[in-house]
Amino acid sequence: MTIHPVDEKLPALKMATTGLQHVAAMYAGVVAPPLIVGAAVGLSGTELTFLTGACLFTAGLATFLQTLGIWKIGARLPFVNGVTFAGVAPMTAIVASTKDTSDALPIIFGAVIVAGLLGFLAAPFFSKAVRFFPPVVTGTVITLIGVSLLPVAFGWAQGPDPSAHDYGSRTYLGLAAVTLVVVLALRRFTRGFVKQIAVLLGLLIGTLLAIPFGATDFSPVADADAIGFPSPFHFGAPQFQLAAIISMCVVMVVSMTESTADMLALGEIVDRPADERTIAAGLRADTLGSALSPLFNGFMCSAFAQNIGLVAMTRIRSRYVVATGGGFLVLMGLCPMAASLIAVVPRPVLGGAGIVLFGSVAASGIQTLVKAGLDRDDNILIVAVSLAVGIIPITAPDFYHAFPQTVRIVLDSGISTGCVAAVALNLVFHHLGRAREQAGATTGAVPLARQPIS
């Protein structure tokens, strides 16, 4: 019996290095939300480190649920889960509206628990929308995922602190460029295993090259504890406030929409198309992981699109590789010193590698669009308008400034707005008109467009 590449178990060394490569690709995205929210709450350095480790730990648990699965939970695809960035704005808004900041995290945790449980119950119904995601829709959304992530890589390339005087300096941009060139050179001139871990090697070489320029900071390693466990409800028992719950439920809908698009994208890349059953199981893993995350002081979890780019580039499709990466995340959550090793990688180096990763996602979307039949005018219109709508938050971040904050959670996500536009236009062009034509054929009527001109 032939084993599908998704279910293949690789040799231990290869599994470990490629799994670590996934961790390197998503680390910055996991730690950014707790750093931002923790700073808004006013946590001390020690508490901030604790919160960050907790988010790494829960990201690992959620990744286990998604890749290995239990019962009807988990897409069982090479799918990385971590803290969703979509929740940062509403969480900071919750912090700002809380009189006593010591209650802010418990209120956030309570809202995430409720949103996760409601999302878990809604998963099988949400997954039925898969028939409204033909190649013209999925290709558009996949392209938008890549395009939406590229500005993150560009931001990383400019440096760690946008307010610093050297942000965007030639040194930082040079390090990003060198890392990009190293990754491309390794992909072009090497073979086999070395070629497959080109991104990891690029990050390592880029970090070493950054040392003489003072861009590599080893203080996180020196200051980190060797062992630390994210004790349950460290910041207090969860509190349940209606406004916060509604806000996080909106984030959950956005997260489920993006996860659906990500699963469809990943299914195409690994040659195991995500059907309704797979999507339902994947959404259950997302939502259950989110509901359990606050128990260990973590935030809402969702799919990480940047790792889809890594799968697309390396062509290593084993879900066990990603599960190994989840194991590293759990260990980092239990060992802050180990977590700090990844933190040593300078942001510009991450930015250089991110250009390859995120660009690969966009390229995969273009490949899917090729299959969509762009010789048809209606498909061209669907792609054109959906891409335009999805790119608005990227090119004009304040475009929706006049809308309420709860609405902006959706509008400020190019992936979500582009996905909604693509699905809606696909309905208009491919479903509503078809239904009318079929009704006309049943009654013997001739559609207006086909009636002879008298």
Coordinates of C-alpha atoms in Angstrom, one line a residue, residues 32-33 36-37 84-93:
A32 CA 4.2 39.3 18.4
P33 CA 0.6 39.3 19.8
I36 CA 1.9 43.7 22.1
V37 CA -1.0 42.8 24.4
T84 CA -3.9 34.7 15.4
F85 CA -2.9 38.3 14.8
A86 CA -6.5 39.2 13.9
G87 CA -7.2 39.3 17.7
V88 CA -4.6 41.9 18.5
A89 CA -6.6 45.0 17.8
P90 CA -9.8 43.9 19.7
M91 CA -7.7 42.6 22.6
T92 CA -5.8 45.9 23.0
A93 CA -9.2 47.6 22.8

